[in-house]
């Protein structure tokens, strides 16, 4: 598992009339955490894009537990609990205030694409190499796909497909 923390001080312009961080700003906080985590690993978004590979967001989820407010010093924790697989990588996030209270949780599912076509491409080998030391052999097995050589039981067809 890979983990990276950054700190962000909430600016007045990021708050709404109630004094809470406006919900739309959390996607930007997640992006800052991703960019800085990659930078710490020696992975440059700028170089990735120069090589013709982009990473658009395929899915964004945010769960708000408590509000963040103006001038709070937030810790944005990025977690990679599983290695990138195929063309995608799942980033998870936790945001804490200075009292270490969990304020927000979320994730983004990023898809590697060729910038000229927008079509998915395999994760660049350089990124896989940078992340490999953070995962054990067990982590490298897909949680969805069966292990190679596994004997799968016959499953009944879903009711909707039965005659």
PDB file of C-alpha atoms in Angstrom:
ATOM      1  CA  UNK A   1       0.000   0.000   0.000  1.00  0.00           C
ATOM      2  CA  UNK A   2       1.204   3.491  -0.798  1.00  0.00           C
ATOM      3  CA  UNK A   3       0.257   6.513   1.326  1.00  0.00           C
ATOM      4  CA  UNK A   4       1.055  10.194   0.932  1.00  0.00           C
ATOM      5  CA  UNK A   5      -0.083  13.167   3.037  1.00  0.00           C
ATOM      6  CA  UNK A   6      -0.205  16.828   2.073  1.00  0.00           C
ATOM      7  CA  UNK A   7      -1.528  19.831   3.945  1.00  0.00           C
ATOM      8  CA  UNK A   8      -3.832  22.488   2.562  1.00  0.00           C
ATOM      9  CA  UNK A   9      -4.962  25.617   4.407  1.00  0.00           C
ATOM     10  CA  UNK A  10      -8.588  26.490   3.562  1.00  0.00           C
ATOM     11  CA  UNK A  11      -8.787  29.895   1.884  1.00  0.00           C
ATOM     12  CA  UNK A  12     -11.735  32.219   2.332  1.00  0.00           C
ATOM     13  CA  UNK A  13     -12.614  31.970  -1.377  1.00  0.00           C
ATOM     14  CA  UNK A  14     -13.099  28.197  -0.962  1.00  0.00           C
ATOM     15  CA  UNK A  15     -15.960  28.600   1.512  1.00  0.00           C
ATOM     16  CA  UNK A  16     -19.673  29.109   0.978  1.00  0.00           C
ATOM     17  CA  UNK A  17     -22.109  31.434   2.740  1.00  0.00           C
ATOM     18  CA  UNK A  18     -22.318  29.027   5.706  1.00  0.00           C
ATOM     19  CA  UNK A  19     -18.543  29.195   6.173  1.00  0.00           C
ATOM     20  CA  UNK A  20     -18.045  25.588   5.034  1.00  0.00           C
ATOM     21  CA  UNK A  21     -15.675  24.518   2.275  1.00  0.00           C
ATOM     22  CA  UNK A  22     -17.806  24.449  -0.861  1.00  0.00           C
ATOM     23  CA  UNK A  23     -18.293  20.825  -1.936  1.00  0.00           C
ATOM     24  CA  UNK A  24     -16.871  21.389  -5.430  1.00  0.00           C
ATOM     25  CA  UNK A  25     -13.453  22.248  -3.977  1.00  0.00           C
ATOM     26  CA  UNK A  26     -12.877  18.719  -2.708  1.00  0.00           C
ATOM     27  CA  UNK A  27     -12.171  17.459  -6.245  1.00  0.00           C
ATOM     28  CA  UNK A  28      -9.388  20.063  -6.449  1.00  0.00           C
ATOM     29  CA  UNK A  29      -8.008  18.947  -3.059  1.00  0.00           C
ATOM     30  CA  UNK A  30      -7.958  15.366  -4.348  1.00  0.00           C
ATOM     31  CA  UNK A  31      -6.124  16.504  -7.486  1.00  0.00           C
ATOM     32  CA  UNK A  32      -3.464  18.316  -5.468  1.00  0.00           C
ATOM     33  CA  UNK A  33      -2.937  15.163  -3.371  1.00  0.00           C
ATOM     34  CA  UNK A  34      -2.591  13.007  -6.537  1.00  0.00           C
ATOM     35  CA  UNK A  35      -0.178  15.366  -8.222  1.00  0.00           C
ATOM     36  CA  UNK A  36       2.011  15.723  -5.135  1.00  0.00           C
ATOM     37  CA  UNK A  37       1.976  11.969  -4.442  1.00  0.00           C
ATOM     38  CA  UNK A  38       3.153  11.300  -7.988  1.00  0.00           C
ATOM     39  CA  UNK A  39       5.787  14.018  -7.644  1.00  0.00           C
ATOM     40  CA  UNK A  40       7.121  12.345  -4.469  1.00  0.00           C
ATOM     41  CA  UNK A  41       7.387   9.091  -6.420  1.00  0.00           C
ATOM     42  CA  UNK A  42       9.280  10.770  -9.249  1.00  0.00           C
ATOM     43  CA  UNK A  43       6.326  10.595 -11.631  1.00  0.00           C
ATOM     44  CA  UNK A  44       5.577  13.789 -13.535  1.00  0.00           C
ATOM     45  CA  UNK A  45       2.137  14.497 -14.980  1.00  0.00           C
ATOM     46  CA  UNK A  46       3.805  16.963 -17.328  1.00  0.00           C
ATOM     47  CA  UNK A  47       6.172  14.293 -18.702  1.00  0.00           C
ATOM     48  CA  UNK A  48       3.359  11.753 -18.887  1.00  0.00           C
ATOM     49  CA  UNK A  49       1.337  14.150 -21.032  1.00  0.00           C
ATOM     50  CA  UNK A  50       4.404  14.986 -23.146  1.00  0.00           C
ATOM     51  CA  UNK A  51       4.621  11.237 -23.853  1.00  0.00           C
ATOM     52  CA  UNK A  52       1.025  11.323 -25.097  1.00  0.00           C
ATOM     53  CA  UNK A  53      -0.648   9.771 -22.039  1.00  0.00           C
ATOM     54  CA  UNK A  54      -3.419  11.455 -20.030  1.00  0.00           C
ATOM     55  CA  UNK A  55      -5.244  10.443 -16.858  1.00  0.00           C
ATOM     56  CA  UNK A  56      -8.844  11.663 -16.920  1.00  0.00           C
ATOM     57  CA  UNK A  57     -11.179  10.993 -14.022  1.00  0.00           C
ATOM     58  CA  UNK A  58     -13.466   8.060 -14.767  1.00  0.00           C
ATOM     59  CA  UNK A  59     -15.263   8.189 -11.431  1.00  0.00           C
ATOM     60  CA  UNK A  60     -15.377  10.581  -8.485  1.00  0.00           C
ATOM     61  CA  UNK A  61     -16.968   9.817  -5.121  1.00  0.00           C
ATOM     62  CA  UNK A  62     -17.013  12.039  -2.066  1.00  0.00           C
ATOM     63  CA  UNK A  63     -18.557  11.412   1.354  1.00  0.00           C
ATOM     64  CA  UNK A  64     -18.828  14.364   3.716  1.00  0.00           C
ATOM     65  CA  UNK A  65     -18.750  13.536   7.428  1.00  0.00           C
ATOM     66  CA  UNK A  66     -18.023  16.955   8.968  1.00  0.00           C
ATOM     67  CA  UNK A  67     -17.475  20.361   7.390  1.00  0.00           C
ATOM     68  CA  UNK A  68     -14.101  21.956   6.863  1.00  0.00           C
ATOM     69  CA  UNK A  69     -14.049  25.709   7.511  1.00  0.00           C
ATOM     70  CA  UNK A  70     -12.073  28.798   6.601  1.00  0.00           C
ATOM     71  CA  UNK A  71      -8.457  28.745   7.837  1.00  0.00           C
ATOM     72  CA  UNK A  72      -8.566  25.043   8.829  1.00  0.00           C
ATOM     73  CA  UNK A  73      -5.298  23.264   8.161  1.00  0.00           C
ATOM     74  CA  UNK A  74      -6.358  20.092   6.404  1.00  0.00           C
ATOM     75  CA  UNK A  75      -4.347  16.931   5.946  1.00  0.00           C
ATOM     76  CA  UNK A  76      -5.286  15.234   2.702  1.00  0.00           C
ATOM     77  CA  UNK A  77      -4.217  11.596   2.802  1.00  0.00           C
ATOM     78  CA  UNK A  78      -3.950   9.724  -0.480  1.00  0.00           C
ATOM     79  CA  UNK A  79      -4.044   5.927  -0.333  1.00  0.00           C
ATOM     80  CA  UNK A  80      -3.302   3.369  -3.015  1.00  0.00           C
ATOM     81  CA  UNK A  81      -4.549   0.181  -1.389  1.00  0.00           C
ATOM     82  CA  UNK A  82      -4.124  -1.848  -4.566  1.00  0.00           C
ATOM     83  CA  UNK A  83      -1.712  -1.497  -7.468  1.00  0.00           C
ATOM     84  CA  UNK A  84      -2.854  -0.005 -10.763  1.00  0.00           C
ATOM     85  CA  UNK A  85      -4.415  -2.638 -12.999  1.00  0.00           C
ATOM     86  CA  UNK A  86      -4.924  -2.724 -16.747  1.00  0.00           C
ATOM     87  CA  UNK A  87      -5.685   0.856 -17.734  1.00  0.00           C
ATOM     88  CA  UNK A  88      -6.921   2.158 -14.367  1.00  0.00           C
ATOM     89  CA  UNK A  89      -5.775   3.205 -10.931  1.00  0.00           C
ATOM     90  CA  UNK A  90      -7.985   3.800  -7.880  1.00  0.00           C
ATOM     91  CA  UNK A  91      -6.921   6.626  -5.569  1.00  0.00           C
ATOM     92  CA  UNK A  92      -8.606   6.841  -2.171  1.00  0.00           C
ATOM     93  CA  UNK A  93      -8.605   9.957   0.006  1.00  0.00           C
ATOM     94  CA  UNK A  94      -9.187  10.904   3.625  1.00  0.00           C
ATOM     95  CA  UNK A  95      -9.257  14.507   4.796  1.00  0.00           C
ATOM     96  CA  UNK A  96      -8.569  15.352   8.447  1.00  0.00           C
ATOM     97  CA  UNK A  97      -8.618  18.611  10.395  1.00  0.00           C
ATOM     98  CA  UNK A  98      -5.947  19.640  12.927  1.00  0.00           C
ATOM     99  CA  UNK A  99      -7.762  17.696  15.667  1.00  0.00           C
ATOM    100  CA  UNK A 100      -7.324  14.576  13.476  1.00  0.00           C
ATOM    101  CA  UNK A 101     -11.082  14.281  12.969  1.00  0.00           C
ATOM    102  CA  UNK A 102     -12.034  12.580   9.711  1.00  0.00           C
ATOM    103  CA  UNK A 103     -13.960  15.161   7.695  1.00  0.00           C
ATOM    104  CA  UNK A 104     -14.204  13.698   4.235  1.00  0.00           C
ATOM    105  CA  UNK A 105     -13.581  10.450   2.385  1.00  0.00           C
ATOM    106  CA  UNK A 106     -13.523   9.837  -1.327  1.00  0.00           C
ATOM    107  CA  UNK A 107     -11.966   8.206  -4.313  1.00  0.00           C
ATOM    108  CA  UNK A 108     -11.163   8.832  -7.928  1.00  0.00           C
ATOM    109  CA  UNK A 109     -10.813   6.142 -10.541  1.00  0.00           C
ATOM    110  CA  UNK A 110      -8.329   7.399 -13.101  1.00  0.00           C
ATOM    111  CA  UNK A 111      -8.039   5.940 -16.594  1.00  0.00           C
ATOM    112  CA  UNK A 112      -4.845   6.078 -18.620  1.00  0.00           C
ATOM    113  CA  UNK A 113      -5.608   7.230 -22.181  1.00  0.00           C
ATOM    114  CA  UNK A 114      -3.740   8.162 -25.329  1.00  0.00           C
ATOM    115  CA  UNK A 115      -4.137  11.938 -25.537  1.00  0.00           C
ATOM    116  CA  UNK A 116      -4.575  11.994 -29.319  1.00  0.00           C
ATOM    117  CA  UNK A 117      -7.452   9.498 -29.362  1.00  0.00           C
ATOM    118  CA  UNK A 118      -8.863   9.494 -25.828  1.00  0.00           C
ATOM    119  CA  UNK A 119      -8.782   5.688 -25.935  1.00  0.00           C
ATOM    120  CA  UNK A 120      -7.567   3.694 -22.898  1.00  0.00           C
ATOM    121  CA  UNK A 121      -3.957   2.492 -22.912  1.00  0.00           C
ATOM    122  CA  UNK A 122      -2.038   0.187 -20.576  1.00  0.00           C
ATOM    123  CA  UNK A 123      -0.481   1.817 -17.531  1.00  0.00           C
ATOM    124  CA  UNK A 124       3.017   2.976 -18.464  1.00  0.00           C
ATOM    125  CA  UNK A 125       5.710   0.566 -17.309  1.00  0.00           C
ATOM    126  CA  UNK A 126       7.587   3.394 -15.556  1.00  0.00           C
ATOM    127  CA  UNK A 127       4.596   4.041 -13.276  1.00  0.00           C
ATOM    128  CA  UNK A 128       4.183   0.351 -12.522  1.00  0.00           C
ATOM    129  CA  UNK A 129       7.883   0.158 -11.597  1.00  0.00           C
ATOM    130  CA  UNK A 130       7.668   3.188  -9.298  1.00  0.00           C
ATOM    131  CA  UNK A 131       4.669   1.741  -7.439  1.00  0.00           C
ATOM    132  CA  UNK A 132       5.702  -1.948  -7.342  1.00  0.00           C
ATOM    133  CA  UNK A 133       7.825  -1.667  -4.131  1.00  0.00           C
ATOM    134  CA  UNK A 134       4.730  -0.604  -2.160  1.00  0.00           C
ATOM    135  CA  UNK A 135       2.763  -3.779  -2.862  1.00  0.00           C
ATOM    136  CA  UNK A 136       3.227  -7.409  -1.866  1.00  0.00           C
ATOM    137  CA  UNK A 137       2.638 -10.383  -4.175  1.00  0.00           C
ATOM    138  CA  UNK A 138      -0.833 -10.797  -2.606  1.00  0.00           C
ATOM    139  CA  UNK A 139      -1.678  -7.209  -3.558  1.00  0.00           C
ATOM    140  CA  UNK A 140      -0.777  -7.913  -7.170  1.00  0.00           C
ATOM    141  CA  UNK A 141      -3.539 -10.490  -7.505  1.00  0.00           C
ATOM    142  CA  UNK A 142      -6.736  -9.046  -8.868  1.00  0.00           C
ATOM    143  CA  UNK A 143      -9.574  -8.874  -6.333  1.00  0.00           C
ATOM    144  CA  UNK A 144     -11.977  -9.463  -9.242  1.00  0.00           C
ATOM    145  CA  UNK A 145     -10.281 -11.989 -11.520  1.00  0.00           C
ATOM    146  CA  UNK A 146      -9.647 -15.572 -10.423  1.00  0.00           C
ATOM    147  CA  UNK A 147      -6.104 -16.707  -9.708  1.00  0.00           C
ATOM    148  CA  UNK A 148      -4.398 -18.372 -12.666  1.00  0.00           C
ATOM    149  CA  UNK A 149      -5.277 -22.080 -12.756  1.00  0.00           C
ATOM    150  CA  UNK A 150      -8.206 -21.710 -10.349  1.00  0.00           C
ATOM    151  CA  UNK A 151     -11.118 -24.081 -10.899  1.00  0.00           C
ATOM    152  CA  UNK A 152     -14.319 -22.093 -10.963  1.00  0.00           C
ATOM    153  CA  UNK A 153     -17.613 -23.647  -9.826  1.00  0.00           C
ATOM    154  CA  UNK A 154     -20.499 -23.607 -12.252  1.00  0.00           C
ATOM    155  CA  UNK A 155     -22.716 -20.735 -11.290  1.00  0.00           C
ATOM    156  CA  UNK A 156     -26.425 -20.762 -12.084  1.00  0.00           C
ATOM    157  CA  UNK A 157     -27.597 -18.269 -14.646  1.00  0.00           C
ATOM    158  CA  UNK A 158     -29.266 -15.177 -13.198  1.00  0.00           C
ATOM    159  CA  UNK A 159     -33.044 -15.484 -12.941  1.00  0.00           C
ATOM    160  CA  UNK A 160     -33.545 -12.957 -15.718  1.00  0.00           C
ATOM    161  CA  UNK A 161     -31.811 -15.315 -18.186  1.00  0.00           C
ATOM    162  CA  UNK A 162     -33.655 -18.489 -17.214  1.00  0.00           C
ATOM    163  CA  UNK A 163     -36.526 -19.705 -19.369  1.00  0.00           C
TER     164      UNK A 163
END
